[in-house]
Coordinates of C-alpha atoms and ligand atoms in Angstrom, one line a residue:
M1054 CA -0.6 -16.6 36.1
V1055 CA -0.2 -16.1 32.3
P1056 CA 1.3 -19.0 30.4
P1057 CA 4.4 -18.0 28.4
I1058 CA 2.7 -18.9 25.0
F1059 CA 0.0 -16.3 25.8
K1060 CA 2.6 -13.7 26.4
K1061 CA 4.4 -14.6 23.3
I1062 CA 1.3 -14.2 21.1
I1063 CA 0.4 -10.9 22.9
Q1064 CA 3.8 -9.5 22.1
I1065 CA 3.3 -10.4 18.4
L1066 CA -0.2 -8.8 18.3
D1067 CA 1.0 -5.8 20.2
S1068 CA 3.6 -5.1 17.5
F1069 CA 1.0 -4.7 14.8
P1070 CA 0.4 -1.1 13.8
E1071 CA -2.3 0.7 15.7
I1072 CA -2.8 -2.2 18.1
G1073 CA -2.0 -1.5 21.7
P1074 CA -1.6 -4.1 24.6
R1075 CA -5.2 -3.8 25.6
Q1076 CA -6.4 -4.5 22.0
A1077 CA -3.9 -7.3 21.7
W1078 CA -5.4 -9.0 24.7
R1079 CA -8.9 -8.5 23.4
L1080 CA -8.0 -10.0 20.0
F1081 CA -6.3 -12.9 21.7
F1082 CA -9.3 -13.7 23.9
W1083 CA -11.6 -13.4 20.9
F1084 CA -9.5 -15.7 18.9
I1085 CA -9.3 -18.5 21.5
K1086 CA -13.1 -18.5 21.8
Q1087 CA -13.6 -19.2 18.1
D1088 CA -14.2 -22.8 17.1
K1089 CA -11.3 -25.0 16.1
K1090 CA -12.3 -25.0 12.4
F1091 CA -12.0 -21.2 12.2
Q1092 CA -8.7 -21.2 14.1
E1093 CA -7.3 -23.9 11.7
K1094 CA -8.5 -22.0 8.6
F1095 CA -6.9 -18.8 9.9
L1096 CA -3.5 -20.5 10.4
E1097 CA -3.7 -22.3 7.1
S1098 CA -4.4 -19.1 5.2
F1099 CA -1.4 -17.4 6.9
D1100 CA 0.7 -20.4 6.2
V1101 CA -0.1 -20.1 2.4
L1102 CA 0.4 -16.4 2.5
I1103 CA 3.8 -16.6 4.1
K1104 CA 5.0 -19.4 1.8
D1105 CA 3.8 -17.9 -1.5
L1106 CA 4.0 -14.2 -0.8
N1107 CA 5.7 -12.1 -3.4
F1108 CA 5.8 -8.5 -4.4
C1109 CA 5.0 -7.4 -7.9
K1110 CA 8.2 -6.6 -9.7
E1111 CA 6.5 -3.6 -11.5
C1112 CA 4.5 -1.9 -8.8
Y1113 CA 5.3 -3.6 -5.5
F1114 CA 1.8 -4.6 -4.7
P1115 CA 1.8 -8.0 -2.9
T1116 CA 1.0 -11.0 -5.0
I1117 CA 0.8 -14.8 -4.6
E1118 CA 3.0 -17.2 -6.6
S1119 CA 3.6 -14.7 -9.3
D1120 CA 6.1 -11.9 -9.9
L1121 CA 3.4 -9.6 -11.5
C1122 CA 0.2 -8.5 -9.8
E1123 CA -3.2 -8.8 -11.4
I1124 CA -3.3 -5.2 -12.4
C1125 CA 0.2 -5.1 -14.0
S1126 CA -0.5 -8.3 -15.9
D1127 CA -3.9 -7.1 -17.1
K1128 CA -3.5 -6.2 -20.8
R1129 CA -6.6 -4.1 -20.8
R1130 CA -5.1 -1.5 -18.4
D1131 CA -3.9 1.8 -19.7
R1132 CA -0.1 1.5 -19.7
S1133 CA 0.5 5.2 -20.4
K1134 CA -0.5 6.1 -16.8
I1135 CA 1.0 5.4 -13.4
C1136 CA -0.6 6.3 -10.1
V1137 CA 2.0 6.6 -7.3
V1138 CA 0.6 5.9 -3.9
S1139 CA 2.2 5.8 -0.5
R1140 CA 0.5 2.7 0.8
E1141 CA -1.1 -0.5 -0.5
T1142 CA -4.4 0.6 1.1
D1143 CA -4.4 3.7 -1.0
L1144 CA -4.2 1.6 -4.1
I1145 CA -7.2 -0.5 -2.9
T1146 CA -9.1 2.7 -2.2
I1147 CA -8.5 4.1 -5.7
E1148 CA -9.3 0.7 -7.3
N1149 CA -12.6 0.6 -5.4
L1150 CA -13.6 3.9 -7.2
K1151 CA -13.7 1.8 -10.4
R1152 CA -12.6 4.8 -12.5
Y1153 CA -8.9 4.6 -12.9
R1154 CA -7.7 2.1 -15.5
G1155 CA -4.0 2.9 -15.5
L1156 CA -1.2 1.2 -13.5
Y1157 CA 0.3 1.9 -10.1
F1158 CA 3.4 2.2 -8.1
V1159 CA 3.5 1.6 -4.3
L1160 CA 6.1 3.6 -2.5
G1161 CA 5.7 1.6 0.7
G1162 CA 5.7 4.8 2.9
L1163 CA 6.8 8.4 2.9
I1164 CA 10.2 10.0 3.4
L1165 CA 10.1 10.9 7.0
P1166 CA 12.8 12.7 9.0
F1167 CA 13.5 10.0 11.7
E1168 CA 12.6 6.9 9.8
D1169 CA 14.6 4.4 7.8
K1170 CA 14.5 5.5 4.2
K1171 CA 15.9 2.3 2.7
I1172 CA 12.7 0.8 1.3
I1173 CA 11.5 4.1 -0.2
E1174 CA 14.9 5.0 -1.6
E1175 CA 15.1 1.5 -3.2
R1176 CA 11.6 2.0 -4.7
L1177 CA 12.3 5.4 -6.0
K1178 CA 15.3 4.0 -7.8
K1179 CA 13.1 1.3 -9.2
L1180 CA 10.5 3.9 -10.4
K1181 CA 13.3 5.7 -12.3
E1182 CA 14.4 2.5 -13.9
R1183 CA 10.8 1.8 -14.9
L1184 CA 10.5 5.3 -16.4
D1185 CA 13.8 4.9 -18.2
K1186 CA 12.8 1.5 -19.7
D1187 CA 9.1 2.1 -20.4
K1188 CA 8.6 4.8 -23.0
N1189 CA 4.8 4.3 -23.0
I1190 CA 4.4 6.1 -19.8
K1191 CA 3.0 9.6 -20.5
E1192 CA 1.4 10.5 -17.2
V1193 CA 2.1 10.1 -13.5
I1194 CA -0.5 10.8 -10.9
L1195 CA 0.9 11.6 -7.4
A1196 CA -1.9 10.3 -5.2
L1197 CA -0.1 11.1 -1.9
P1198 CA -1.9 12.2 1.2
L1199 CA -2.3 16.0 1.4
T1200 CA -0.4 16.3 4.6
K1201 CA 2.7 18.3 5.6
E1202 CA 4.4 14.9 6.3
A1203 CA 4.0 13.9 2.6
E1204 CA 5.6 17.1 1.3
P1205 CA 9.3 15.9 1.1
T1206 CA 8.1 12.8 -0.7
R1207 CA 6.1 14.8 -3.2
K1208 CA 9.1 17.2 -3.8
E1209 CA 11.4 14.2 -4.3
L1210 CA 9.0 12.6 -6.8
E1211 CA 8.5 15.9 -8.7
K1212 CA 12.3 16.3 -8.9
I1213 CA 12.7 12.8 -10.3
L1214 CA 9.8 13.2 -12.8
S1215 CA 10.9 16.6 -14.0
S1216 CA 13.7 14.9 -16.0
Y1217 CA 11.2 13.0 -18.1
N1218 CA 8.8 14.2 -20.7
I1219 CA 5.8 13.2 -18.5
I1220 CA 2.6 15.0 -17.4
I1221 CA 2.7 15.1 -13.6
K1222 CA -0.8 15.3 -11.9
T1223 CA -1.2 16.2 -8.3
P1224 CA -4.5 16.0 -6.4
K1225 CA -6.4 19.2 -6.8
R1226 CA -7.3 21.4 -3.9
G1227 CA -10.6 20.4 -2.5
I1228 CA -9.3 17.5 -0.6
P1229 CA -9.3 18.6 3.0
T1230 CA -5.7 19.4 4.1
G1231 CA -4.4 16.6 6.2
G1232 CA -6.5 14.2 4.0
E1233 CA -5.3 10.6 4.0
I1234 CA -6.4 9.0 0.7
E1235 CA -8.2 6.1 2.3
F1236 CA -10.4 8.4 4.5
I1237 CA -11.5 10.8 1.7
D1238 CA -15.1 10.3 0.5
P1239 CA -15.2 8.6 -3.0
E1240 CA -16.7 11.6 -4.8
T1241 CA -14.2 14.1 -3.5
L1242 CA -11.4 11.6 -4.3
K1243 CA -12.5 11.1 -7.9
E1244 CA -12.6 14.8 -8.4
A1245 CA -9.3 15.5 -6.7
L1246 CA -7.5 12.9 -8.7
D1247 CA -9.3 13.9 -11.9
L1248 CA -10.5 10.4 -12.6
Ligands
ZN673 ZN1 1.9 -4.7 -10.1

């Protein structure tokens, strides 16, 4: 009943985070009802994305055709501060507050008991290299979610940072426990991160 190409696309959509089979079908039927121009634009954009995608060599935020992201290459940013976030979406949330003018570092996840630690270990190593190399860095803000899950990552970061002469800032209480950065209201977040 279902052509194999449909199934193949559903399998792809179903593998996206937070998308289940039902939503995958819904997205699929929505997409095939859009006009051809939209569908072509969609594919073209993804084509460009896949071909030119890069990750910033300083902070790991995705970039296009460049090895430095816009923030890291912006000379007006305060280079004495690094804000460590777990996910890219947390960086976007903090940028949208329009208060923080320092730099970032994206961990790409958290240290979790049953998950592959390769990416995060690699990035922590890179963070150390950055701190060794860049003596302008005076302050690191640990903008990790205030969840139990994030504790091992926070401890590991504090351990790493303790061997540098750097001010470590962690979000103040006041953020609801269990608070994911992207779901905290802007005013609370500004206050918690002391921005
Ligand atoms: Zn960057």
